[in-house]
Structure formats: C-alpha cells, structure tokens
XYZ file of C-alpha atoms in Angstrom:
169
model
C -21.089 81.162 -84.227
C -19.256 78.748 -86.542
C -16.878 76.191 -84.952
C -13.698 75.907 -86.743
C -13.188 72.420 -88.230
C -9.741 70.893 -88.091
C -7.774 71.063 -91.337
C -8.289 67.823 -93.383
C -5.267 65.915 -94.281
C -5.841 64.253 -97.732
C -4.469 60.787 -98.030
C -1.821 60.558 -100.746
C -0.869 57.271 -102.504
C 2.626 56.004 -102.504
C 4.695 56.070 -105.680
C 4.028 53.204 -108.131
C 5.687 49.966 -106.825
C 5.660 51.126 -103.271
C 3.390 50.591 -100.308
C 2.593 53.072 -97.549
C 3.300 52.281 -94.007
C 1.979 54.519 -91.271
C 3.267 53.929 -87.647
C 2.405 55.338 -84.247
C 3.183 54.581 -80.625
C 1.229 55.345 -77.475
C 1.801 55.107 -73.825
C -0.405 54.008 -70.901
C 1.305 55.059 -67.734
C -1.683 53.835 -65.652
C -1.072 50.330 -66.635
C 2.744 50.695 -67.177
C 2.461 49.611 -70.995
C 3.171 51.098 -74.209
C 1.722 50.196 -77.642
C 2.517 50.170 -81.356
C 0.266 50.594 -84.326
C 1.123 49.950 -87.895
C -1.019 49.926 -91.093
C 0.401 48.995 -94.597
C -1.593 50.259 -97.600
C -1.264 49.924 -101.348
C -1.520 52.828 -103.730
C -5.315 52.653 -103.773
C -5.523 52.918 -100.027
C -6.596 49.350 -99.580
C -5.273 47.840 -96.362
C -2.697 45.016 -96.851
C -1.974 44.415 -93.342
C -2.208 46.110 -89.757
C -1.095 45.412 -86.339
C -1.483 46.378 -82.755
C 1.121 45.389 -80.306
C 1.488 46.007 -76.491
C 4.922 46.278 -75.068
C 6.535 47.180 -71.841
C 6.455 50.871 -71.065
C 9.704 52.591 -72.083
C 11.357 55.475 -70.607
C 10.353 58.073 -73.194
C 7.664 58.503 -75.893
C 10.576 58.917 -78.420
C 11.692 55.392 -77.527
C 8.229 54.097 -78.138
C 8.030 55.851 -81.586
C 11.527 54.368 -82.475
C 10.147 50.916 -81.505
C 7.074 51.551 -83.784
C 9.423 52.462 -86.716
C 11.468 49.288 -86.109
C 8.298 47.134 -85.864
C 7.073 48.788 -89.071
C 10.124 47.778 -90.975
C 10.334 44.291 -89.564
C 6.649 43.796 -90.255
C 7.048 44.853 -93.832
C 10.101 42.572 -94.315
C 8.123 39.624 -92.832
C 5.455 40.294 -95.586
C 7.997 40.712 -98.272
C 7.465 44.389 -98.889
C 10.875 45.848 -99.823
C 9.886 49.244 -101.345
C 7.919 51.467 -99.116
C 7.219 54.935 -97.811
C 7.109 55.215 -93.974
C 4.961 57.861 -92.300
C 4.697 58.895 -88.918
C 3.956 62.118 -86.797
C 7.044 62.346 -84.704
C 9.235 65.119 -86.130
C 12.345 64.020 -84.132
C 12.043 60.408 -85.184
C 11.514 61.314 -88.893
C 14.551 63.689 -88.814
C 16.695 60.957 -87.295
C 15.566 58.536 -89.971
C 16.303 60.902 -92.773
C 19.821 61.640 -91.464
C 22.564 59.620 -93.030
C 24.515 59.494 -89.799
C 23.282 57.411 -86.810
C 21.705 59.345 -84.102
C 23.317 59.619 -80.728
C 19.959 59.949 -79.008
C 18.909 56.941 -76.825
C 16.659 55.721 -79.656
C 19.354 56.008 -82.274
C 20.448 52.428 -82.160
C 16.986 51.186 -82.556
C 16.574 53.159 -85.707
C 19.866 52.321 -87.017
C 19.461 48.585 -86.513
C 16.044 48.529 -88.044
C 17.223 50.435 -91.186
C 20.058 48.114 -91.784
C 18.995 44.681 -90.559
C 16.450 43.970 -93.259
C 16.762 43.252 -97.046
C 15.007 46.432 -98.060
C 15.631 48.010 -101.486
C 14.071 51.461 -100.895
C 12.595 53.290 -97.964
C 11.401 56.934 -97.816
C 10.486 58.745 -94.625
C 7.828 61.422 -94.294
C 6.508 63.473 -91.483
C 2.770 63.820 -91.406
C 0.478 65.667 -89.136
C -1.425 63.689 -86.498
C -4.709 64.049 -88.447
C -3.064 62.184 -91.263
C -1.863 59.354 -89.086
C -5.227 58.524 -87.434
C -5.377 54.872 -88.506
C -1.941 54.021 -87.047
C -2.731 56.133 -83.945
C -5.910 54.269 -83.370
C -4.217 50.964 -83.878
C -1.633 51.890 -81.270
C -4.432 52.897 -78.714
C -6.337 49.684 -79.555
C -3.169 47.757 -78.353
C -4.245 48.751 -74.758
C -6.736 45.938 -75.055
C -4.267 43.383 -76.831
C -2.242 40.896 -75.041
C 1.005 40.893 -76.945
C 0.619 41.193 -80.705
C -2.573 41.081 -82.943
C -2.267 41.128 -86.752
C -5.060 41.674 -89.215
C -4.311 40.731 -92.985
C -6.098 42.925 -95.548
C -8.134 44.441 -92.744
C -8.196 46.665 -89.665
C -10.166 45.863 -86.380
C -13.957 46.458 -87.293
C -14.287 49.381 -84.874
C -11.557 51.276 -86.955
C -13.460 51.012 -90.347
C -14.771 54.446 -89.878
C -11.446 56.002 -89.116
C -10.034 54.271 -92.227
C -12.866 55.591 -94.423
C -12.662 59.239 -93.151
C -8.924 59.291 -94.377
C -10.436 59.297 -97.993
C -13.296 61.749 -97.638
C-alpha cells in the first residue's frame, strides 16, 4: 500500500530587486515562552540573514504571529532591505496585512505600527502553506533553546541546512 506523500511546495524567488522574508511564530506553554523565526533570502534562495528570538508567552498565537511580522519588518530595515516580499502561514495575519484599513483585532496595532514605522519602499504580503514555510517555522522552534535573540548572517543554524535544502528539491 502506497503512503501518500505531502504535496511539495516549490520555492519561488521574489521579483527582481526584492528579497523574500519568511516569518513564523511558535508557542511553548510548558515553559511560558513564545518564539519568532525569520529568514531573509535573495532571488537565488541564498540566505542573507536569519534569526531566532525567544519572547514572553503572549495571550494568543495570533499575537505571536503579529510579533513575528513586526520582527521581520524591523529586521529587514536594520539590514537596509526596503523592498521585500513577506510570507507567512497565518491566513488571519496575512489578510490583516493586505487590508488597507487597520485591523481592530488585538494584534492590529502591532501590524499597523510595523508597517508604518520603518522607511520601507515596497512590501508585498503572501500567504503560503506550512510546508512552504519550513525554514522560518524551524527557526521559531529553535528559539526554544535561545536566550533572547540569535542572528545568523548569510546562514541558518547548522542543524537546519537540510530543511533549507529540501525547499529547493
């Protein structure tokens, strides 16, 4: 009997002149912490920067995802990336980001502040399936073992190389 394999999600490059930023959040109720994962890649899929950050556990997973968006935008600004595609797997958060009006949800202020507080020329937001967000997801899960913030320039943690490579197969 054949075991069904999950549908592959092919990695797609950002448009010319853009970088691609994937974000994700995770919660660890057992240790009362949450975490953020961000990876920035160029049009060839090369990692330009990545981060794992542990934060205090927030009231909802949507707030954690909103914090991951904000961290992604601030991280890109810190590295002087002003044109980027932002991808995440939270439909609610991506819909709120695409909406021209500020969300009245508890996370709306976080998103509105992040979108307007940096000198960014162009941002596009895309919803992707969880399988297409595996590097950011694993960076968020890795933050369970990180005190505060850990940044890798032009790299990801060594144990995530395989995850990064499988995105391109």
